[in-house]
Amino acid sequence: MKVAIVFNEPIPGKADSVDVLDQIAMVSDAIRELGYDFRPFPVANSLTSCATLLQELKRYAPTVIFNLFEAMGEDARFHPVLPSLYEIGGFPYTGAPFPALFTTTDKILAKTVLKCAGLPTPRWGQYDGAFEALPCAGPWIVKPSWEDGSVGIDDDCVIYDEAKLRAVLPEMYLRHNRQPILVEEYIDGREINIPMLELEDGGVKVFPISEIVFDDWPADKPRIVNYAAKWAEDTFEYENTNRAFYPEGAPLPYLEELALRCWHVFRLRGYARVDARMDRDGNIHIIEINANPCIADGSGFMRSMAEGGLEAKDVVRMMILAPLRKNP
């Protein structure tokens, strides 16, 4: 077994970008334990590097590509680009296939699919330089549509006043290089993560569901997992957002059912995570589909795998087997 680990070169000093190094470390250690041959393939921020990558991959002739590519530089729109090239080159690769990555990378497109499939998701609209009718009554949360890892999200993204909303949107639109801004109904409630892994027999299993607990949270502070909560160590948000498995009072069988429906609707593969919110009346709202969630050691996804009884090498083996099953 030969495994090519493909990843985008991280941006120094940018926590959500250098995180890929932790994912590479986890995958590399697991592959060593499995006894497979592997080689890292970093991809620089240029079209030339993509063309060079295909030539290098042909020379190495991997059995499978372990895909950890997330963006071209700081542009998350290109998350699906390399998987499309893998398919052109005929290389099996881990994680979600190109169509699923294309659909889920764009938050607005993903929500459109959720709605068409009859899956519960907060009401929304988009701002792309013009905005007239509001999609719903406030409060709202605004997010750049192509980013992941809570990039661009802070407490000011939760807005209660229409005048402020209309003032914030043009600035946010320009700050994020004119990418559409998702304007979504803000669900003031509990944050729940539902991880899934494709097993050796081709079936999909939901692993222990967890809740992000907002410990000692001020009453007037939005309960959201913003950028600081994910990446800025020594901040209040980072220190006070903790993970609890098997959240009490949450409808776990229903959450599992919704996640599996998302798996099939979006045609996911290998592994994924669905993020949801539970409002104060107990209603579930799907917030986001994470087709290739972070798998660094200590990440929420890997902690759930461990809670479900799997070691990292077992998880990585199943991730590698999934595309080989589809591409014998």
CSV table of C-alpha atoms in Angstrom, one decimal:
chain,number,residue,atom,x,y,z
A,1,MET,CA,0.0,0.0,0.0
A,2,LYS,CA,1.4,3.4,-1.0
A,3,VAL,CA,-0.3,6.5,0.3
A,4,ALA,CA,0.3,10.1,-1.0
A,5,ILE,CA,-0.6,12.6,1.6
A,6,VAL,CA,-1.6,15.8,-0.3
A,7,PHE,CA,-2.1,19.1,1.6
A,8,ASN,CA,-2.0,22.8,0.9
A,9,GLU,CA,1.1,24.6,2.3
A,10,PRO,CA,-0.1,26.4,5.4
A,11,ILE,CA,0.1,30.1,5.9
A,12,PRO,CA,2.6,30.8,8.7
A,13,GLY,CA,1.1,32.3,11.9
A,14,LYS,CA,-2.5,31.6,10.7
A,15,ALA,CA,-3.9,29.1,13.3
A,16,ASP,CA,-6.7,27.7,11.1
A,17,SER,CA,-4.2,27.1,8.3
A,18,VAL,CA,-1.2,25.6,10.2
A,19,ASP,CA,-3.7,23.2,11.8
A,20,VAL,CA,-3.2,21.0,8.7
A,21,LEU,CA,0.3,20.1,10.1
A,22,ASP,CA,-1.4,18.5,13.1
A,23,GLN,CA,-3.6,16.5,10.8
A,24,ILE,CA,-0.6,15.4,8.7
A,25,ALA,CA,1.1,14.3,11.9
A,26,MET,CA,-1.9,12.2,13.0
A,27,VAL,CA,-2.3,10.6,9.6
A,28,SER,CA,1.4,9.9,9.2
A,29,ASP,CA,1.7,8.3,12.6
A,30,ALA,CA,-1.3,6.1,11.9
A,31,ILE,CA,0.1,5.0,8.5
A,32,ARG,CA,3.4,4.1,10.1
A,33,GLU,CA,1.5,1.9,12.5
A,34,LEU,CA,-0.3,0.2,9.7
A,35,GLY,CA,3.0,-0.5,7.9
A,36,TYR,CA,2.1,1.4,4.7
A,37,ASP,CA,4.5,3.3,2.6
A,38,PHE,CA,3.7,7.0,2.4
A,39,ARG,CA,5.0,10.3,1.1
A,40,PRO,CA,3.8,13.9,1.7
A,41,PHE,CA,2.9,16.1,-1.3
A,42,PRO,CA,2.6,19.8,-0.3
A,43,VAL,CA,0.8,22.1,-2.8
A,44,ALA,CA,1.9,25.7,-3.1
A,45,ASN,CA,-0.5,28.6,-4.0
A,46,SER,CA,-0.2,28.4,-7.8
A,47,LEU,CA,-1.7,26.8,-10.8
A,48,THR,CA,1.7,25.5,-11.7
A,49,SER,CA,1.9,23.6,-8.4
A,50,CYS,CA,-1.3,21.8,-9.3
A,51,ALA,CA,0.0,20.7,-12.7
A,52,THR,CA,3.3,19.6,-11.1
A,53,LEU,CA,1.4,17.6,-8.4
A,54,LEU,CA,-0.2,15.4,-11.1
A,55,GLN,CA,3.2,14.7,-12.6
A,56,GLU,CA,4.7,13.8,-9.2
A,57,LEU,CA,1.7,11.6,-8.3
A,58,LYS,CA,2.1,9.7,-11.6
A,59,ARG,CA,5.7,9.0,-10.8
A,60,TYR,CA,5.0,7.9,-7.2
A,61,ALA,CA,1.9,5.8,-8.4
A,62,PRO,CA,0.1,5.8,-5.0
A,63,THR,CA,-2.5,3.2,-4.2
A,64,VAL,CA,-4.6,6.0,-2.7
A,65,ILE,CA,-4.3,9.7,-2.0
A,66,PHE,CA,-5.0,10.9,1.5
A,67,ASN,CA,-6.6,14.2,0.8
A,68,LEU,CA,-5.9,17.0,3.3
A,69,PHE,CA,-6.1,19.9,0.8
A,70,GLU,CA,-8.4,22.7,2.1
A,71,ALA,CA,-7.7,25.9,0.2
A,72,MET,CA,-5.5,27.6,-2.3
A,73,GLY,CA,-3.7,30.1,-0.2
A,74,GLU,CA,-6.5,31.9,1.7
A,75,ASP,CA,-9.2,31.2,-0.8
A,76,ALA,CA,-11.4,28.4,0.4
A,77,ARG,CA,-13.4,28.3,-2.9
A,78,PHE,CA,-10.7,26.0,-4.3
A,79,HIS,CA,-11.2,23.3,-1.6
A,80,PRO,CA,-12.8,21.0,-4.3
A,81,VAL,CA,-10.2,21.7,-7.0
A,82,LEU,CA,-7.7,19.1,-6.3
A,83,PRO,CA,-10.2,16.3,-5.9
A,84,SER,CA,-11.4,17.1,-9.4
A,85,LEU,CA,-7.8,16.7,-10.6
A,86,TYR,CA,-7.5,13.4,-8.7
A,87,GLU,CA,-10.5,12.1,-10.6
A,88,ILE,CA,-9.1,13.3,-14.0
A,89,GLY,CA,-5.9,11.5,-13.1
A,90,GLY,CA,-7.7,8.4,-12.0
A,91,PHE,CA,-6.4,8.4,-8.5
A,92,PRO,CA,-8.6,7.1,-5.6
A,93,TYR,CA,-8.6,9.6,-2.7
A,94,THR,CA,-10.0,9.8,0.8
A,95,GLY,CA,-12.9,11.8,2.1
A,96,ALA,CA,-15.8,13.3,0.2
A,97,PRO,CA,-15.8,13.1,-3.6
A,98,PHE,CA,-15.6,16.2,-5.7
A,99,PRO,CA,-19.4,16.8,-6.1
A,100,ALA,CA,-19.9,16.6,-2.4
A,101,LEU,CA,-17.1,19.0,-1.7
A,102,PHE,CA,-18.3,21.4,-4.3
A,103,THR,CA,-21.8,21.4,-2.8
A,104,THR,CA,-20.8,21.7,0.9
A,105,THR,CA,-18.0,24.2,0.5
A,106,ASP,CA,-20.6,26.9,-0.4
A,107,LYS,CA,-22.8,27.4,2.6
A,108,ILE,CA,-25.6,28.9,0.6
A,109,LEU,CA,-25.6,26.1,-2.0
A,110,ALA,CA,-25.5,23.5,0.9
A,111,LYS,CA,-28.5,25.2,2.6
A,112,THR,CA,-30.4,25.1,-0.7
A,113,VAL,CA,-29.9,21.4,-1.0
A,114,LEU,CA,-31.0,20.9,2.6
A,115,LYS,CA,-34.2,22.8,2.0
A,116,CYS,CA,-34.9,20.9,-1.3
A,117,ALA,CA,-34.4,17.6,0.6
A,118,GLY,CA,-36.8,18.6,3.3
A,119,LEU,CA,-34.2,18.7,6.0
A,120,PRO,CA,-34.6,21.3,8.8
A,121,THR,CA,-32.3,24.3,8.5
A,122,PRO,CA,-32.6,27.9,9.7
A,123,ARG,CA,-34.2,30.4,7.2
A,124,TRP,CA,-31.7,32.4,5.2
A,125,GLY,CA,-30.9,34.8,2.5
A,126,GLN,CA,-27.7,36.1,0.9
A,127,TYR,CA,-26.0,39.4,0.4
A,128,ASP,CA,-23.8,39.7,-2.8
A,129,GLY,CA,-23.6,43.4,-3.1
A,130,ALA,CA,-27.3,44.1,-3.0
A,131,PHE,CA,-29.9,43.2,-0.4
A,132,GLU,CA,-33.5,44.3,-0.2
A,133,ALA,CA,-36.0,42.1,1.5
A,134,LEU,CA,-34.9,40.4,4.7
A,135,PRO,CA,-35.1,36.6,4.6
A,136,CYS,CA,-36.6,36.4,8.1
A,137,ALA,CA,-37.1,38.3,11.3
A,138,GLY,CA,-34.1,38.8,13.5
A,139,PRO,CA,-31.8,38.1,15.2
A,140,TRP,CA,-29.5,37.0,12.4
A,141,ILE,CA,-26.1,35.5,12.1
A,142,VAL,CA,-23.9,36.5,9.1
A,143,LYS,CA,-21.1,34.3,7.7
A,144,PRO,CA,-18.9,34.4,4.6
A,145,SER,CA,-20.2,31.6,2.5
A,146,TRP,CA,-17.0,29.9,1.4
A,147,GLU,CA,-15.0,29.8,4.6
A,148,ASP,CA,-14.7,27.0,7.2
A,149,GLY,CA,-13.2,26.7,10.6
A,150,SER,CA,-15.3,29.7,11.8
A,151,VAL,CA,-13.1,32.0,9.7
A,152,GLY,CA,-14.7,35.5,9.7
A,153,ILE,CA,-17.0,34.8,12.6
A,154,ASP,CA,-17.0,36.7,15.8
A,155,ASP,CA,-19.6,37.9,18.3
A,156,ASP,CA,-20.4,40.9,16.1
A,157,CYS,CA,-21.8,38.5,13.5
A,158,VAL,CA,-24.9,37.9,15.6
A,159,ILE,CA,-27.1,41.0,14.9
A,160,TYR,CA,-30.3,42.0,16.5
A,161,ASP,CA,-31.0,45.3,14.7
A,162,GLU,CA,-31.9,45.7,11.1
A,163,ALA,CA,-30.1,49.0,10.7
A,164,LYS,CA,-26.9,47.4,12.0
A,165,LEU,CA,-27.4,44.4,9.7
A,166,ARG,CA,-27.6,46.6,6.6
A,167,ALA,CA,-24.5,48.5,7.8
A,168,VAL,CA,-22.4,45.4,8.5
A,169,LEU,CA,-23.1,43.5,5.3
A,170,PRO,CA,-21.3,45.8,2.7
A,171,GLU,CA,-18.2,45.9,4.9
A,172,MET,CA,-18.1,42.2,5.4
A,173,TYR,CA,-18.7,41.5,1.7
A,174,LEU,CA,-15.7,43.6,0.8
A,175,ARG,CA,-13.5,42.3,3.6
A,176,HIS,CA,-14.0,38.8,2.4
A,177,ASN,CA,-13.2,39.6,-1.2
A,178,ARG,CA,-16.8,39.9,-2.4
A,179,GLN,CA,-17.8,36.4,-1.6
A,180,PRO,CA,-21.5,36.1,-0.9
A,181,ILE,CA,-22.5,36.5,2.7
A,182,LEU,CA,-25.0,34.1,4.3
A,183,VAL,CA,-27.6,35.9,6.3
A,184,GLU,CA,-29.2,33.2,8.5
A,185,GLU,CA,-31.8,33.1,11.2
A,186,TYR,CA,-29.8,32.9,14.5
A,187,ILE,CA,-30.8,29.9,16.6
A,188,ASP,CA,-30.2,30.7,20.2
A,189,GLY,CA,-29.7,27.3,21.7
A,190,ARG,CA,-27.4,24.3,22.0
A,191,GLU,CA,-24.5,23.4,19.5
A,192,ILE,CA,-24.4,19.7,18.6
A,193,ASN,CA,-21.8,17.8,16.5
A,194,ILE,CA,-22.7,14.5,14.8
A,195,PRO,CA,-19.7,12.6,13.4
A,196,MET,CA,-19.9,9.7,10.9
A,197,LEU,CA,-17.4,7.2,9.6
A,198,GLU,CA,-17.7,4.7,6.7
A,199,LEU,CA,-16.9,1.2,8.0
A,200,GLU,CA,-15.0,-1.6,6.4
A,201,ASP,CA,-18.3,-3.2,5.1
A,202,GLY,CA,-19.3,0.0,3.4
A,203,GLY,CA,-21.9,0.9,5.9
A,204,VAL,CA,-22.0,4.3,7.7
A,205,LYS,CA,-22.0,4.6,11.5
A,206,VAL,CA,-22.8,7.6,13.6
A,207,PHE,CA,-20.2,7.8,16.4
A,208,PRO,CA,-20.8,9.4,19.8
A,209,ILE,CA,-22.7,12.7,19.4
A,210,SER,CA,-21.3,15.6,21.4
A,211,GLU,CA,-22.4,19.1,22.5
A,212,ILE,CA,-20.2,22.2,22.7
A,213,VAL,CA,-20.9,23.4,26.3
A,214,PHE,CA,-20.5,27.2,26.8
A,215,ASP,CA,-19.2,27.2,30.4
A,216,ASP,CA,-19.8,30.3,32.6
A,217,TRP,CA,-21.0,32.2,29.5
A,218,PRO,CA,-22.2,35.8,30.1
A,219,ALA,CA,-25.9,36.2,29.5
A,220,ASP,CA,-25.5,38.8,26.8
A,221,LYS,CA,-22.7,36.9,24.9
A,222,PRO,CA,-23.8,34.9,21.8
A,223,ARG,CA,-23.4,31.2,22.3
A,224,ILE,CA,-21.5,30.5,19.1
A,225,VAL,CA,-18.3,28.7,18.3
A,226,ASN,CA,-16.5,31.7,16.8
A,227,TYR,CA,-12.9,31.9,15.5
A,228,ALA,CA,-11.5,32.6,18.9
A,229,ALA,CA,-13.2,29.5,20.4
A,230,LYS,CA,-11.6,27.3,17.8
A,231,TRP,CA,-8.2,28.8,17.3
A,232,ALA,CA,-7.1,31.5,19.8
A,233,GLU,CA,-5.6,29.8,22.8
A,234,ASP,CA,-5.7,31.7,26.1
A,235,THR,CA,-8.9,33.5,25.2
A,236,PHE,CA,-12.2,33.2,27.2
A,237,GLU,CA,-13.9,31.5,24.3
A,238,TYR,CA,-11.2,28.9,23.8
A,239,GLU,CA,-11.0,28.0,27.5
A,240,ASN,CA,-14.8,28.0,28.1
A,241,THR,CA,-16.1,25.9,25.1
A,242,ASN,CA,-15.8,22.3,26.2
A,243,ARG,CA,-17.1,19.1,24.7
A,244,ALA,CA,-19.6,16.7,26.3
A,245,PHE,CA,-20.6,13.4,24.8
A,246,TYR,CA,-24.2,12.0,24.8
A,247,PRO,CA,-25.8,15.4,25.5
A,248,GLU,CA,-28.6,15.1,28.0
A,249,GLY,CA,-32.1,15.9,26.8
A,250,ALA,CA,-31.0,15.9,23.1
A,251,PRO,CA,-33.0,13.6,20.7
A,252,LEU,CA,-30.0,11.4,19.9
A,253,PRO,CA,-31.9,8.9,17.6
A,254,TYR,CA,-33.4,11.8,15.6
A,255,LEU,CA,-30.0,13.5,15.3
A,256,GLU,CA,-28.5,10.3,14.1
A,257,GLU,CA,-31.3,9.9,11.5
A,258,LEU,CA,-30.8,13.5,10.2
A,259,ALA,CA,-27.0,13.0,9.9
A,260,LEU,CA,-27.5,9.8,7.9
A,261,ARG,CA,-30.0,11.5,5.6
A,262,CYS,CA,-27.4,14.3,5.0
A,263,TRP,CA,-24.8,11.6,4.2
A,264,HIS,CA,-27.0,10.2,1.5
A,265,VAL,CA,-28.4,13.5,0.2
A,266,PHE,CA,-24.9,15.0,-0.2
A,267,ARG,CA,-23.4,11.7,-1.3
A,268,LEU,CA,-20.6,11.9,1.3
A,269,ARG,CA,-17.9,9.3,1.6
A,270,GLY,CA,-15.3,8.2,4.2
A,271,TYR,CA,-16.0,10.5,7.0
A,272,ALA,CA,-18.0,13.6,7.8
A,273,ARG,CA,-19.6,15.7,10.5
A,274,VAL,CA,-23.0,17.4,10.6
A,275,ASP,CA,-23.4,20.5,12.9
A,276,ALA,CA,-26.8,21.3,14.3
A,277,ARG,CA,-28.4,23.6,16.8
A,278,MET,CA,-31.2,22.7,19.2
A,279,ASP,CA,-33.5,25.7,20.0
A,280,ARG,CA,-35.1,26.3,23.3
A,281,ASP,CA,-38.2,24.4,22.2
A,282,GLY,CA,-36.2,21.3,21.4
A,283,ASN,CA,-36.4,21.7,17.6
A,284,ILE,CA,-33.3,20.7,15.6
A,285,HIS,CA,-31.8,22.9,12.9
A,286,ILE,CA,-28.9,21.7,10.6
A,287,ILE,CA,-26.3,24.4,10.4
A,288,GLU,CA,-23.6,23.0,8.3
A,289,ILE,CA,-22.2,19.9,6.5
A,290,ASN,CA,-18.5,19.3,7.1
A,291,ALA,CA,-17.5,16.9,4.3
A,292,ASN,CA,-13.9,16.6,5.4
A,293,PRO,CA,-13.8,17.8,9.1
A,294,CYS,CA,-10.5,18.3,11.0
A,295,ILE,CA,-9.0,15.0,12.0
A,296,ALA,CA,-6.0,16.3,14.0
A,297,ASP,CA,-5.2,14.4,17.2
A,298,GLY,CA,-7.5,15.9,19.9
A,299,SER,CA,-10.0,17.3,17.4
A,300,GLY,CA,-13.7,16.8,18.1
A,301,PHE,CA,-14.0,14.2,15.4
A,302,MET,CA,-11.1,12.1,16.6
A,303,ARG,CA,-12.2,12.4,20.2
A,304,SER,CA,-15.6,11.0,19.1
A,305,MET,CA,-13.8,8.1,17.3
A,306,ALA,CA,-11.9,7.3,20.6
A,307,GLU,CA,-15.1,7.6,22.6
A,308,GLY,CA,-16.6,5.0,20.2
A,309,GLY,CA,-13.7,2.6,20.8
A,310,LEU,CA,-11.5,3.2,17.8
A,311,GLU,CA,-7.8,3.9,17.7
A,312,ALA,CA,-6.4,6.5,15.2
A,313,LYS,CA,-4.9,3.8,13.1
A,314,ASP,CA,-8.3,2.0,12.8
A,315,VAL,CA,-9.9,5.3,11.7
A,316,VAL,CA,-7.2,6.1,9.1
A,317,ARG,CA,-7.4,2.5,7.7
A,318,MET,CA,-11.2,2.8,7.2
A,319,MET,CA,-10.7,6.3,5.6
A,320,ILE,CA,-8.2,4.7,3.2
A,321,LEU,CA,-10.4,1.7,2.4
A,322,ALA,CA,-13.5,3.7,1.5
A,323,PRO,CA,-12.3,5.1,-1.9
A,324,LEU,CA,-10.6,1.8,-2.8
A,325,ARG,CA,-14.0,0.1,-2.4
A,326,LYS,CA,-15.5,2.6,-4.8
A,327,ASN,CA,-12.6,2.4,-7.2
A,328,PRO,CA,-11.3,-1.2,-7.2
